[in-house]
Coordinates of C-alpha atoms and ligand atoms in Angstrom, one line a residue:
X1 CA -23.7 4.5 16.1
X2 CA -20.8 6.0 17.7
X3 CA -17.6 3.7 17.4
X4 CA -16.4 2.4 20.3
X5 CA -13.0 1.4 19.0
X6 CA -11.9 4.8 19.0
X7 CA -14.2 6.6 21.9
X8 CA -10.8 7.9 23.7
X9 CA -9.2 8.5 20.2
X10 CA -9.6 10.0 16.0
X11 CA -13.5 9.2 15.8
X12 CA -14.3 11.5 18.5
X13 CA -12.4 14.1 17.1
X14 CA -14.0 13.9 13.8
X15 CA -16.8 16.3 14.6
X16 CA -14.6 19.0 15.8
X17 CA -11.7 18.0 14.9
X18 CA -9.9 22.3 13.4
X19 CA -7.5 23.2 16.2
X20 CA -9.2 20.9 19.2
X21 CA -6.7 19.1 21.5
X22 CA -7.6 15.6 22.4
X23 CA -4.1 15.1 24.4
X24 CA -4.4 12.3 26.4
X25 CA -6.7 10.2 23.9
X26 CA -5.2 6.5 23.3
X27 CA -5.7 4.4 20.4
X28 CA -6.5 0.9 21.5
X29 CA -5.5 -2.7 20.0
X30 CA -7.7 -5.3 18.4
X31 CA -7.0 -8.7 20.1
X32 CA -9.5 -11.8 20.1
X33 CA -12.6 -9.7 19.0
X34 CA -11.8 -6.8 22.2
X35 CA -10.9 -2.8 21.9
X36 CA -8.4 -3.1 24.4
X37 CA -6.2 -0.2 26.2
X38 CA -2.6 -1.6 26.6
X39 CA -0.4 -1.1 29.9
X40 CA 3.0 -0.2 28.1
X41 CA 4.6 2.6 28.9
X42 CA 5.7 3.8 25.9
X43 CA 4.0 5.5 23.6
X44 CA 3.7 6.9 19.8
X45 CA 2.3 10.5 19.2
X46 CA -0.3 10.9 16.4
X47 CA -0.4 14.3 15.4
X48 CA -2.7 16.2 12.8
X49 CA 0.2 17.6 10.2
X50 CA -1.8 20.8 9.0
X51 CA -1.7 22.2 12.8
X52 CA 0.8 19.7 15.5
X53 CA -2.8 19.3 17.3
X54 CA -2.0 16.0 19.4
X55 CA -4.4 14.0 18.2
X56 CA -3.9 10.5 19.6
X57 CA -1.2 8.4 20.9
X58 CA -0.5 5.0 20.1
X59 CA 1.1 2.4 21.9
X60 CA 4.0 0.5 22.1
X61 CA 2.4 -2.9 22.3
X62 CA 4.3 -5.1 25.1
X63 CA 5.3 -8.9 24.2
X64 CA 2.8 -9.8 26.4
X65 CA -0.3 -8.4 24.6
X66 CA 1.7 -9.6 21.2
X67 CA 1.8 -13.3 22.2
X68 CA -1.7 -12.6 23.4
X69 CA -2.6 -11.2 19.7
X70 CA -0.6 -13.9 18.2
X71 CA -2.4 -16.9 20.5
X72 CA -6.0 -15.5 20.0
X73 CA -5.4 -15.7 16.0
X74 CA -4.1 -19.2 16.2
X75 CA -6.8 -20.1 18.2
X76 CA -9.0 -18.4 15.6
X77 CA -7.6 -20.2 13.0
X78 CA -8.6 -23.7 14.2
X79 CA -12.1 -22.3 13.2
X80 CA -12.2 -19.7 10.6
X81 CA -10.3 -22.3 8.5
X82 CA -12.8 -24.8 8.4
X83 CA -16.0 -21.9 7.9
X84 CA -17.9 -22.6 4.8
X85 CA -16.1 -20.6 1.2
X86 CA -19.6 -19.1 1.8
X87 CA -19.6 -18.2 4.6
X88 CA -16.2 -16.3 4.6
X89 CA -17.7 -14.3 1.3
X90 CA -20.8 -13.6 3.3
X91 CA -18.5 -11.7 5.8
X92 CA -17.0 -10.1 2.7
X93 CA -19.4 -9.1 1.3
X94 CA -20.9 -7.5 4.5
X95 CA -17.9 -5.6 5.0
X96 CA -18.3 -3.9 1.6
X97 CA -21.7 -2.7 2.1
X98 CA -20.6 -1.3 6.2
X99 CA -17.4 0.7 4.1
X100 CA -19.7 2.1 1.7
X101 CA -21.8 3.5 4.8
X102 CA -18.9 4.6 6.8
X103 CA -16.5 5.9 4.3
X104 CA -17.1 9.3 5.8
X105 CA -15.6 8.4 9.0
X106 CA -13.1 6.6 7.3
X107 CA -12.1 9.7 5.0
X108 CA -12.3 12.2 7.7
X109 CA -10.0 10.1 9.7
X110 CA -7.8 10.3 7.0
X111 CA -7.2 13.6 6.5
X112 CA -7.4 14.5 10.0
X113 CA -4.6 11.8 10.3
X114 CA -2.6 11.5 7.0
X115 CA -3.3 15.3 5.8
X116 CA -4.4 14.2 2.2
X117 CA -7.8 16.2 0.7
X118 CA -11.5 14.8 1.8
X119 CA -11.9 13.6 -2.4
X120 CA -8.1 11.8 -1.9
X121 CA -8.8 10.3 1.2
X122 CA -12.3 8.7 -0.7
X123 CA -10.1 7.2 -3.1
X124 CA -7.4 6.3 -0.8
X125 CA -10.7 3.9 1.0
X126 CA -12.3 3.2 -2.8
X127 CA -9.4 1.4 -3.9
X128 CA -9.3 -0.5 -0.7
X129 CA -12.5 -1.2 -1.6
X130 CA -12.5 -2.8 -4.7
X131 CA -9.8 -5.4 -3.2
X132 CA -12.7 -6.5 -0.8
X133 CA -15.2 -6.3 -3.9
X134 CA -12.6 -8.4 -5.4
X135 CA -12.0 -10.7 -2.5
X136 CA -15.8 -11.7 -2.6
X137 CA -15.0 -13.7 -5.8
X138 CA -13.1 -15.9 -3.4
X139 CA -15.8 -18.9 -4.5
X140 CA -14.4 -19.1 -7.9
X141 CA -10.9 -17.9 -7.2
X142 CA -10.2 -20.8 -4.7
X143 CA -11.4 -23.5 -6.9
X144 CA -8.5 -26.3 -7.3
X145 CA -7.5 -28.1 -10.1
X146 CA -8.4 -32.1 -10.3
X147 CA -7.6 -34.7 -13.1
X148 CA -8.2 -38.2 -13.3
X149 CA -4.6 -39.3 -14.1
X150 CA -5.4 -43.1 -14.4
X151 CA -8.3 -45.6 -13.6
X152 CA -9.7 -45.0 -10.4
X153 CA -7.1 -42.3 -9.9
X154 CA -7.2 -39.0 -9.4
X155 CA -5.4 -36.4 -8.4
X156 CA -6.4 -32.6 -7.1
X157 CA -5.1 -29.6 -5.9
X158 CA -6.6 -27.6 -2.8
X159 CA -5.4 -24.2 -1.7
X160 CA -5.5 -24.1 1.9
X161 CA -4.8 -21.1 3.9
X162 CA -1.1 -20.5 5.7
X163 CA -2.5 -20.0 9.5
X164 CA -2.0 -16.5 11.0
X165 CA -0.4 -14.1 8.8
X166 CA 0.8 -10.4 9.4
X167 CA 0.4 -6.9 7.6
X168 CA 2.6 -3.8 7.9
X169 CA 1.0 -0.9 6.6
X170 CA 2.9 2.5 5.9
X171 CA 1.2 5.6 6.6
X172 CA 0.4 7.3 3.1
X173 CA -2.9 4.8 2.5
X174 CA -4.0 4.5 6.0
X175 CA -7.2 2.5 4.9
X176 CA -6.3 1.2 0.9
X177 CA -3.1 -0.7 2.0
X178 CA -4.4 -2.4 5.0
X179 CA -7.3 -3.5 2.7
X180 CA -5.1 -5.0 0.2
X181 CA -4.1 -7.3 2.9
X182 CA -7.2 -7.8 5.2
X183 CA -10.2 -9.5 2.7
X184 CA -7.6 -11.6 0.8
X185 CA -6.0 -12.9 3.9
X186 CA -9.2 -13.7 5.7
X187 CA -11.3 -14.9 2.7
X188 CA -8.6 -17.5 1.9
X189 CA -9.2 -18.9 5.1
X190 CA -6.1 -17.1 7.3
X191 CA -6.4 -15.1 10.4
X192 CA -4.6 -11.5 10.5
X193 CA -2.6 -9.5 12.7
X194 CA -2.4 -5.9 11.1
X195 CA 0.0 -3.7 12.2
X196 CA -1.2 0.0 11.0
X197 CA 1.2 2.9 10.2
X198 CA 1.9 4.2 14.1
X199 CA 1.2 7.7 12.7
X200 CA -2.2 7.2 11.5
X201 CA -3.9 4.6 13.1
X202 CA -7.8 5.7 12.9
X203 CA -9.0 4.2 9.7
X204 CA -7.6 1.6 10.2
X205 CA -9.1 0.7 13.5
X206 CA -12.6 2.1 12.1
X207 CA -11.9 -0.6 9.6
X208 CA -11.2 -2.7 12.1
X209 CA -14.6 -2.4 14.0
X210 CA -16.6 -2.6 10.7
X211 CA -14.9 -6.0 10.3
X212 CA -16.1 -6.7 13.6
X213 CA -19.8 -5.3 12.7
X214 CA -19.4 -7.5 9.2
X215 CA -19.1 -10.6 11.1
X216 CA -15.6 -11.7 11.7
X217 CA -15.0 -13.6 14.3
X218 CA -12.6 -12.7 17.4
X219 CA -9.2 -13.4 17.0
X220 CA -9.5 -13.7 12.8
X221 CA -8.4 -10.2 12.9
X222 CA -6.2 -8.4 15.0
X223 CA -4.7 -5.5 15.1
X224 CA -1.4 -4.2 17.3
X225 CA 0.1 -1.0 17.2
X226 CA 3.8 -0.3 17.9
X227 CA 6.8 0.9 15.8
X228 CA 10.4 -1.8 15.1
X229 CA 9.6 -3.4 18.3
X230 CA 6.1 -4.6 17.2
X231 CA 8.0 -5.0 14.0
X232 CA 10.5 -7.5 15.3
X233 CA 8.4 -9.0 17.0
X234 CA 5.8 -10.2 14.1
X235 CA 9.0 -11.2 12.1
X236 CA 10.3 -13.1 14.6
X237 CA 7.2 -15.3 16.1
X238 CA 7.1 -18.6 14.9
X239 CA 3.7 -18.9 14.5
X240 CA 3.2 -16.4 12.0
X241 CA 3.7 -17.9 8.6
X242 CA 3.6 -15.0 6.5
X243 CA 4.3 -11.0 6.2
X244 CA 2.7 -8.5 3.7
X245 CA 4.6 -5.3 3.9
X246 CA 4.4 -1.7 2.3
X247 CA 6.6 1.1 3.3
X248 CA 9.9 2.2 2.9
X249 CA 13.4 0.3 1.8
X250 CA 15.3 0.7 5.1
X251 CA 12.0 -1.0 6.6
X252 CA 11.7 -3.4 4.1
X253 CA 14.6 -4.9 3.6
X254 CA 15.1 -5.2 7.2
X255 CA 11.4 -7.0 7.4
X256 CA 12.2 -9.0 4.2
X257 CA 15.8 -10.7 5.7
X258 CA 14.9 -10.9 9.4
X259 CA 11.2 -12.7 8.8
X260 CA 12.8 -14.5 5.4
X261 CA 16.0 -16.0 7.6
X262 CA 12.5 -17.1 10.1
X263 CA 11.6 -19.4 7.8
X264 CA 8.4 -17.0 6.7
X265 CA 7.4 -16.2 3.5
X266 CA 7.4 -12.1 2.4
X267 CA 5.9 -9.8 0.5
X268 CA 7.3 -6.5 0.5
X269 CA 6.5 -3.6 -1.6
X270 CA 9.0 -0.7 -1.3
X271 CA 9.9 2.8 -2.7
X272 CA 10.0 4.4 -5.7
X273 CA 10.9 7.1 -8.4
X274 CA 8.5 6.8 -11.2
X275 CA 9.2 8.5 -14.5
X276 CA 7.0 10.1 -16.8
X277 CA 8.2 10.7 -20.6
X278 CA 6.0 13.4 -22.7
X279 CA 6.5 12.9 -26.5
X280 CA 6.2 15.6 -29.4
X281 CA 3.2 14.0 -30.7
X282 CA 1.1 13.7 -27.1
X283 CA -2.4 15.4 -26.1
X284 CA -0.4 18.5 -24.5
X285 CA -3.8 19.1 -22.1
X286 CA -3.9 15.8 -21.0
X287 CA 0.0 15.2 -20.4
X288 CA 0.6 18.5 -18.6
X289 CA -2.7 18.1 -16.3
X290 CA -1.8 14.0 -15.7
X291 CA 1.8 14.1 -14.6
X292 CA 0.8 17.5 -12.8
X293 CA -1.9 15.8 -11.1
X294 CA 0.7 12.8 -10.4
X295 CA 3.7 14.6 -9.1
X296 CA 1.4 16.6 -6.9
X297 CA -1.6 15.1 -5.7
X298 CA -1.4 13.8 -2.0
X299 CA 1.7 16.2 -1.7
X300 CA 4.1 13.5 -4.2
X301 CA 3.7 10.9 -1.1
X302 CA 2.0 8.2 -3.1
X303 CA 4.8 5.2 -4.1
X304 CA 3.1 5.6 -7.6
X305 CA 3.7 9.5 -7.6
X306 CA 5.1 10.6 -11.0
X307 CA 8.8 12.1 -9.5
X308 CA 10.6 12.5 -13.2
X309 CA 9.4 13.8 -15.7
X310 CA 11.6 13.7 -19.3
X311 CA 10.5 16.2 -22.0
X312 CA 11.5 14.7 -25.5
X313 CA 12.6 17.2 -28.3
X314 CA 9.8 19.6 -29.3
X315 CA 7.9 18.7 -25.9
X316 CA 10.6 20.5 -24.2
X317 CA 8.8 24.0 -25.0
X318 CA 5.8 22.8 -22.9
X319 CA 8.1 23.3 -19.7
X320 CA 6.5 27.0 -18.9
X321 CA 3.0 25.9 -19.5
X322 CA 4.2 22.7 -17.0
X323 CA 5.6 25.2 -14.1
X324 CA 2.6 27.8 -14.9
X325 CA -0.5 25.2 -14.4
X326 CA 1.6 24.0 -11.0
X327 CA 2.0 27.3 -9.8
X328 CA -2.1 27.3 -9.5
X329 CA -2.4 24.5 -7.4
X330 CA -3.8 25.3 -3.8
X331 CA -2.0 24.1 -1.1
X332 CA -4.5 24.3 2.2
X333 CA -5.5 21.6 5.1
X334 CA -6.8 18.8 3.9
X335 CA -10.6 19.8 4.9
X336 CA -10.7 23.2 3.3
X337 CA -12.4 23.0 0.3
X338 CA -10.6 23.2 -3.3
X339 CA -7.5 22.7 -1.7
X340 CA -5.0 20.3 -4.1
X341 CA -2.6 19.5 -2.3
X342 CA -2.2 18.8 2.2
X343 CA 1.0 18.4 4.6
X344 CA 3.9 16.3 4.1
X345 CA 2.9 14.0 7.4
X346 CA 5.6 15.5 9.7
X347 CA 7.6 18.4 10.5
X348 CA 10.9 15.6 9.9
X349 CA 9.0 14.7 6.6
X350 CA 9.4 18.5 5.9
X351 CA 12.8 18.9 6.7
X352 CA 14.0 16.0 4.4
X353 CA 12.0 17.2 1.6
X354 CA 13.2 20.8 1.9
X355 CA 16.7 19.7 2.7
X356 CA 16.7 17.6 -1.0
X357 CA 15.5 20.6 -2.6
X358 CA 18.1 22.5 -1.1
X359 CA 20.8 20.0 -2.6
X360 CA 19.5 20.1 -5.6
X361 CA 20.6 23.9 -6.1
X362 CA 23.9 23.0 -4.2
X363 CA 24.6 20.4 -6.7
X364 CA 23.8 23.0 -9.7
X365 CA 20.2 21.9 -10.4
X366 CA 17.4 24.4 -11.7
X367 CA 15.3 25.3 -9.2
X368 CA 11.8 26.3 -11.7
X369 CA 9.2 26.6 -9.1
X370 CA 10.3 26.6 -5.4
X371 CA 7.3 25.5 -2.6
X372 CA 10.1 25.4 0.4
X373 CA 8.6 28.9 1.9
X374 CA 5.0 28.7 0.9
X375 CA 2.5 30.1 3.6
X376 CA -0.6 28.6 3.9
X377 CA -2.8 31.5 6.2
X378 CA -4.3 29.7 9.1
X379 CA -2.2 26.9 9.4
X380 CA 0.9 28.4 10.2
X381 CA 2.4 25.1 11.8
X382 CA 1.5 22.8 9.2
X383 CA 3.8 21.0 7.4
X384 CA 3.6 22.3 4.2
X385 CA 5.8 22.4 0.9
X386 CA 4.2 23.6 -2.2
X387 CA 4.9 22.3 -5.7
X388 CA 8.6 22.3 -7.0
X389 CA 9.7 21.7 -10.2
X390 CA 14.0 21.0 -10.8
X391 CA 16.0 20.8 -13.4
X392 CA 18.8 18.2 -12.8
X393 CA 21.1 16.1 -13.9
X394 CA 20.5 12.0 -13.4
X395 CA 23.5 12.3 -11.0
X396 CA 22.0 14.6 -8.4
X397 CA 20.6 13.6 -4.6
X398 CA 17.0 14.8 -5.8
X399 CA 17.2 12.6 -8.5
X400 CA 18.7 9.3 -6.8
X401 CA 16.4 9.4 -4.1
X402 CA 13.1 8.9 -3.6
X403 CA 11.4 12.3 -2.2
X404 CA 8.6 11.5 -1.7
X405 CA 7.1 15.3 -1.8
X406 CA 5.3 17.3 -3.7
X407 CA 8.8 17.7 -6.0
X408 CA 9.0 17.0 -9.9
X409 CA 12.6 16.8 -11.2
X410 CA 12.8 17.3 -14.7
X411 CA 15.5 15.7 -16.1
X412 CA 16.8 16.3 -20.1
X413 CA 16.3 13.3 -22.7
X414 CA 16.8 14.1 -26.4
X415 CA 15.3 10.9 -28.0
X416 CA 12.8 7.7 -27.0
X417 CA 16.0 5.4 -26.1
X418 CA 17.6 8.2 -24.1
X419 CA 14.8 8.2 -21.7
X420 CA 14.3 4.6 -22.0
X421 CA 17.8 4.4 -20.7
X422 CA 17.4 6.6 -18.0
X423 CA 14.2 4.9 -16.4
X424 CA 16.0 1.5 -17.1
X425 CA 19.0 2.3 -15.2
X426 CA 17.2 3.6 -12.4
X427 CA 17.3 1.2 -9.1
X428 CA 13.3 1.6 -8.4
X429 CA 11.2 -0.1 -10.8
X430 CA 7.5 0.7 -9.6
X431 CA 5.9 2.7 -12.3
X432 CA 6.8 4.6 -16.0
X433 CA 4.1 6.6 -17.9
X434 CA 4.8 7.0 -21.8
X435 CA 2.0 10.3 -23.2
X436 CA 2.2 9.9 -27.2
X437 CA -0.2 9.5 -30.3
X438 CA 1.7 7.1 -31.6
X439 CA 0.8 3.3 -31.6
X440 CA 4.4 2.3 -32.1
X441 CA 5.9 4.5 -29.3
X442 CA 3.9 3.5 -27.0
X443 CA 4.8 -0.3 -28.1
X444 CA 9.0 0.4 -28.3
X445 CA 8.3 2.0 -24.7
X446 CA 6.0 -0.7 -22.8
X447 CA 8.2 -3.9 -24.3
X448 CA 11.5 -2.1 -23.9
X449 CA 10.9 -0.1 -20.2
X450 CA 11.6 -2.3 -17.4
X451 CA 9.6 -1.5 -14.4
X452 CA 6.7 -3.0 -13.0
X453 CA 3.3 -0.8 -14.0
X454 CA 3.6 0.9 -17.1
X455 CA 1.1 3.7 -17.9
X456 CA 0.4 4.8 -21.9
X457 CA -1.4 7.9 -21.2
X458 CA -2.5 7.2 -17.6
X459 CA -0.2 8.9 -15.1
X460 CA -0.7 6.5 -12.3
X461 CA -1.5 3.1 -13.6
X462 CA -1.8 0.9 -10.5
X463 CA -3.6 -2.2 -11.4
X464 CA -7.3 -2.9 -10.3
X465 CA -7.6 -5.4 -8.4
X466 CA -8.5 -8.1 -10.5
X467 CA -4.4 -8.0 -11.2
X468 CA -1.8 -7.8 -9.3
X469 CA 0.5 -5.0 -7.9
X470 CA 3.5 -5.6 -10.2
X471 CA 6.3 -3.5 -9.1
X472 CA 9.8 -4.7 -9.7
X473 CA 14.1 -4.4 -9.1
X474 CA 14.4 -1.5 -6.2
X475 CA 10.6 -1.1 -5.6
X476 CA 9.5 -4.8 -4.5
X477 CA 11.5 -7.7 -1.9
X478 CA 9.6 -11.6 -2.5
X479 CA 8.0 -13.0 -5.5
X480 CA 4.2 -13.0 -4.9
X481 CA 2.7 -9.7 -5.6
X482 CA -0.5 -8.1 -3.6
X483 CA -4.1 -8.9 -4.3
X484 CA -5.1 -10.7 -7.7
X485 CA -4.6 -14.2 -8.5
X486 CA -1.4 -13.2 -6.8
X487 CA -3.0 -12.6 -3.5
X488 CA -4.9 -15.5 -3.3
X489 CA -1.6 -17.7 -3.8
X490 CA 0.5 -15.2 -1.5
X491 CA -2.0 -16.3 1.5
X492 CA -2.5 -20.2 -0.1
X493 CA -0.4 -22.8 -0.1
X494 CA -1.2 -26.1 -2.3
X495 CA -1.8 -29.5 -1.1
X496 CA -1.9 -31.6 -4.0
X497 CA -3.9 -35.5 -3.0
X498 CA -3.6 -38.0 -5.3
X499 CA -6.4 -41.0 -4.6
X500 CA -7.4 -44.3 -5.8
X501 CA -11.0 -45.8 -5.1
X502 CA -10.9 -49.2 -7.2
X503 CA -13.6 -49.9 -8.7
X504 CA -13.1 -53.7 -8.7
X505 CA -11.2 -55.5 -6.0
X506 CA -8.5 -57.7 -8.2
X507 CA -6.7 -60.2 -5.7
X508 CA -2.8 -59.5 -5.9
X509 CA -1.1 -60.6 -3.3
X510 CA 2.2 -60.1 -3.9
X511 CA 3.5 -55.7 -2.7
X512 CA 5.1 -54.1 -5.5
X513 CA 8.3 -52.0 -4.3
X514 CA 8.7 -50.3 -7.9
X515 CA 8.3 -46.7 -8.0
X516 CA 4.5 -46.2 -9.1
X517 CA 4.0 -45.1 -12.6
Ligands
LIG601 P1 8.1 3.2 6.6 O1 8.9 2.2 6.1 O2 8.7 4.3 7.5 O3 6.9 2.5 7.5 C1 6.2 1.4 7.1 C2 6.0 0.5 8.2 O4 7.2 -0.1 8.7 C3 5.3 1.2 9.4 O5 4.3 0.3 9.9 C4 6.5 1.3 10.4 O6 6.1 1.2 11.8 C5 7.4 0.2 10.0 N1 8.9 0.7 10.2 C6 9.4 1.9 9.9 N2 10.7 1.9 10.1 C7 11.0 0.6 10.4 C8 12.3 0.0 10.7 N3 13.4 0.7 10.7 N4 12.3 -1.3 11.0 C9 11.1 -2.0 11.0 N5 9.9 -1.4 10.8 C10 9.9 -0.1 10.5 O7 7.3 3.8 5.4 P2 6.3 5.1 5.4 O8 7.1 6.3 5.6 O9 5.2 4.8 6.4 O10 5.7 5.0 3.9 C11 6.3 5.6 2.9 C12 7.1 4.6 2.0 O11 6.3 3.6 1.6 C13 7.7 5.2 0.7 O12 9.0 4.8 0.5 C14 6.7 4.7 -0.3 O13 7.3 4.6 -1.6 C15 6.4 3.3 0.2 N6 5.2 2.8 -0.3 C16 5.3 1.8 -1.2 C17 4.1 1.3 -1.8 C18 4.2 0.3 -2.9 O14 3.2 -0.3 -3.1 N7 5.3 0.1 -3.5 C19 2.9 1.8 -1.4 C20 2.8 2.8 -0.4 C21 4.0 3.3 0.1

């Protein structure tokens, strides 16, 4: 069945999509249940990053067709509130089984879009996936508490939903991150107005129409494209009483004070610079290949990428074998097959990451392995870096900020407090991977690290979702994490009824104006 939502746009592209210009393609918005074109004037290119192909443009989307988003999911609301728990896990549960079938469409979107491989841009949907998996617990996970506190008393808690609530997605998970936020919010009972990445927009509008397909209503689900504008304009509306973000710090900190000053409660998940620490006494295969395969994969733009890597003592001789197994990686288009690692997203993307490299060496760094002038034959105008591994100092650009690249800086720890110290004083505080034997490493370094998502021989230890995202200081704005028991409170918020139904009727006649005890 062809998909509608995106006739004009990605979707049509999919089937021949190597080096074929769709200029003039539009990618629609989502409002009250309708694919709709919008009449602004301004638009958002979408380009694919392994050729500059113009693959879509996205709009601007005017206040007018915001308000109109904004009333069709309050109107929504009045409804999808009051639908049976069973029947909101019936739509999620629907919506499972129509990802399963399309996650080709989805994937291919992906790395037409986004650049990743076709096996990362399954996972990027999978984990996506098992939020909505998740979300179909939503019978058990809503129950409330209730005591009887005296005779004839009693008094119970119910979780009811906020109303409409908004998601800002970043571009790096086009579908996983807009899933995080679409079954929790809708299963609890809220409608949704998703605003997706503005520079890859297909999954999640494919997403979009298998929510449609799954059964959820018009207006429970919206979504509006744009770039600050659209921003702005969700933190600003009064009727929206929530905001999941994911993106970037200059974003989110924006987001996080103008919609928090709006009275609306935030969620904001940020940047990052996650550290790995290798210890003398670790599985050397299986630390090399994970922190390779997490400073690398997805070309180092994942917010849980492995950035630093510290060598301790005798681990320090591994460093050759570390630049050597790198050096093999293939860096190709997303579609070719065996390739490891895509594009950087854009040519500014590019620049940046080249341009930290370079400052790196200006600032006296090491440069081990150098991907700034790798050719890739074929795509001669993608946007490609290759692996790079520094040598720096804790004190250097590359190391303070977040590349967000295929770039490992490797930065010199003598002992198990030294490193612990370095990750500690770092301002992100999203991830930290410890690879050891040892029980009681492993111990020192998970009680005495302080970042969110520590890994003990697992490079990239985001939580399932049966927990929460747990990022912390730099890497995270708000206090109620994503998905998990988390999520559901995030998108609930508790009304607590205390009632009496006597069981005999004793005649007092006389009010009490005591405080009830
Ligand atoms: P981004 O901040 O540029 O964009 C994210 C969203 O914010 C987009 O929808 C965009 O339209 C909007 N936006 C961008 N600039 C804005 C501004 N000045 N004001 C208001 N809105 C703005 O982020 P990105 O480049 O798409 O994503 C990469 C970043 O996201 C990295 O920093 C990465 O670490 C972070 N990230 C974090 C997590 C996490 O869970 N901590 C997960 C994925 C990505």
């Amino acid at each position: 069945m062809p998909l509608s939502s995106l006739a004009n746009g990605p979707a049509s592209l999919l089937a021949s999509w190597k080096g074929t210009s769709v200029s003039g393609g539009t990618t629609k918005n989502f409002i009250g249940g309708q694919f709709v074109e919008s009449s602004t004037t301004e638009w958002l290119d979408v380009h694919d990053p392994s050729t500059q192909t113009l693959l879509s443009r996205v709009p601007e989307t005017t206040p007018t067709e915001f308000e109109d988003a904004v009333q069709k999911a309050s109107a929504a609301f009045k409804t999808w509130s009051k639908t049976s728990i069973i029947g909101r896990q019936k739509v999620a549960i629907e919506l499972q089984h129509l990802l399963r079938q399309n996650a080709d469409a989805i994937a291919n979107s992906i790395v037409l879009e986004q650049g990743k491989t076709v096996a990362d841009a399954h996972g990027d949907l999978l984990r996506g996936l098992q939020v909505v998996e998740t979300a179909i617990g939503c019978t058990s996970t809503l129950i409330g508490d209730k005591l009887e506190v005296s005779k004839d008393m009693d008094t119970y808690v119910r979780k009811v939903p906020l109303g409409v609530v908004a998601s800002i997605a970043p571009f790096n998970f086009p579908a996983m991150i807009p899933l995080w936020s679409i079954p929790m919010a809708l299963v609890t009972g809220n409608t949704l107005i998703l605003k997706p990445s503005e520079r890859d927009p297909g999954a999640a509008m494919i997403i979009a129409e298998l929510c449609q397909r799954a059964g959820v209503p018009p207006g429970v689900l919206n979504v509006v494209h744009g770039g600050v504008p659209t921003v702005n304009a969700i933190c600003d509306h009064p009727a929206i009483r929530a905001i999941s973000f994911v993106g970037s710090n200059r974003a989110g900190e924006h987001i996080y004070n103008r919609a928090t000053k709006n009275g609306k409660r935030v969620q904001a998940n940020l940047g990052a610079k996650n550290h790995a620490i290798i210890m003398p006494d670790a599985n050397r295969n299986h630390a090399l290949n994970s922190i390779i395969g997490a400073a690398f994969g997805a070309a180092g733009q994942r917010c849980m990428a492995l950035s630093v890597a510290m060598l301790v003592g005798e681990a320090r001789q591994w460093l050759p074998e570390l630049i050597e197994r790198s050096q093999k990686l293939k860096v190709n288009a997303g579609f070719e097959p065996g390739t490891d690692l895509g594009p950087l997203i854009s040519p500014a993307a590019k620049a940046r990451v080249t341009g930290l490299i370079a400052s790196a060496e200006e600032q006296g760094g090491k440069i081990l392995l150098d991907g700034r002038n790798i050719q890739v034959p074929n795509y001669p105008d993608g946007n490609f870096v290759g692996p790079t591994i520094i040598e720096a100092d804790t004190n250097m650009k590359c190391y303070e900020e977040e590349i967000f690249g295929p770039v490992l800086v490797v930065v010199q720890a003598e002992t198990l407090d030294e490193a612990i110290e370095i990750i500690n004083s770092n301002k992100y505080g999203n991830g930290a991977a410890i690879f050891t034997n040892s029980g009681a490493t492993a111990r020192k370094f998970e009680s005495d690290v302080n970042v969110g998502q520590i890994g003990v021989n697992v490079p990239i230890p985001v939580p399932l979702p049966m927990f929460a995202w747990s990022g912390n200081k730099g890497s995270f704005l708000g206090d109620i994490g994503f998905y998990g028991k988390s999520g559901v409170n995030f998108y609930t918020e508790n009304k607590t009824i205390t009632s009496l139904w006597k069981s005999e009727d004793a005649l007092v006649t006389r009010a009490s104006v005591n405080m009830p005890t």
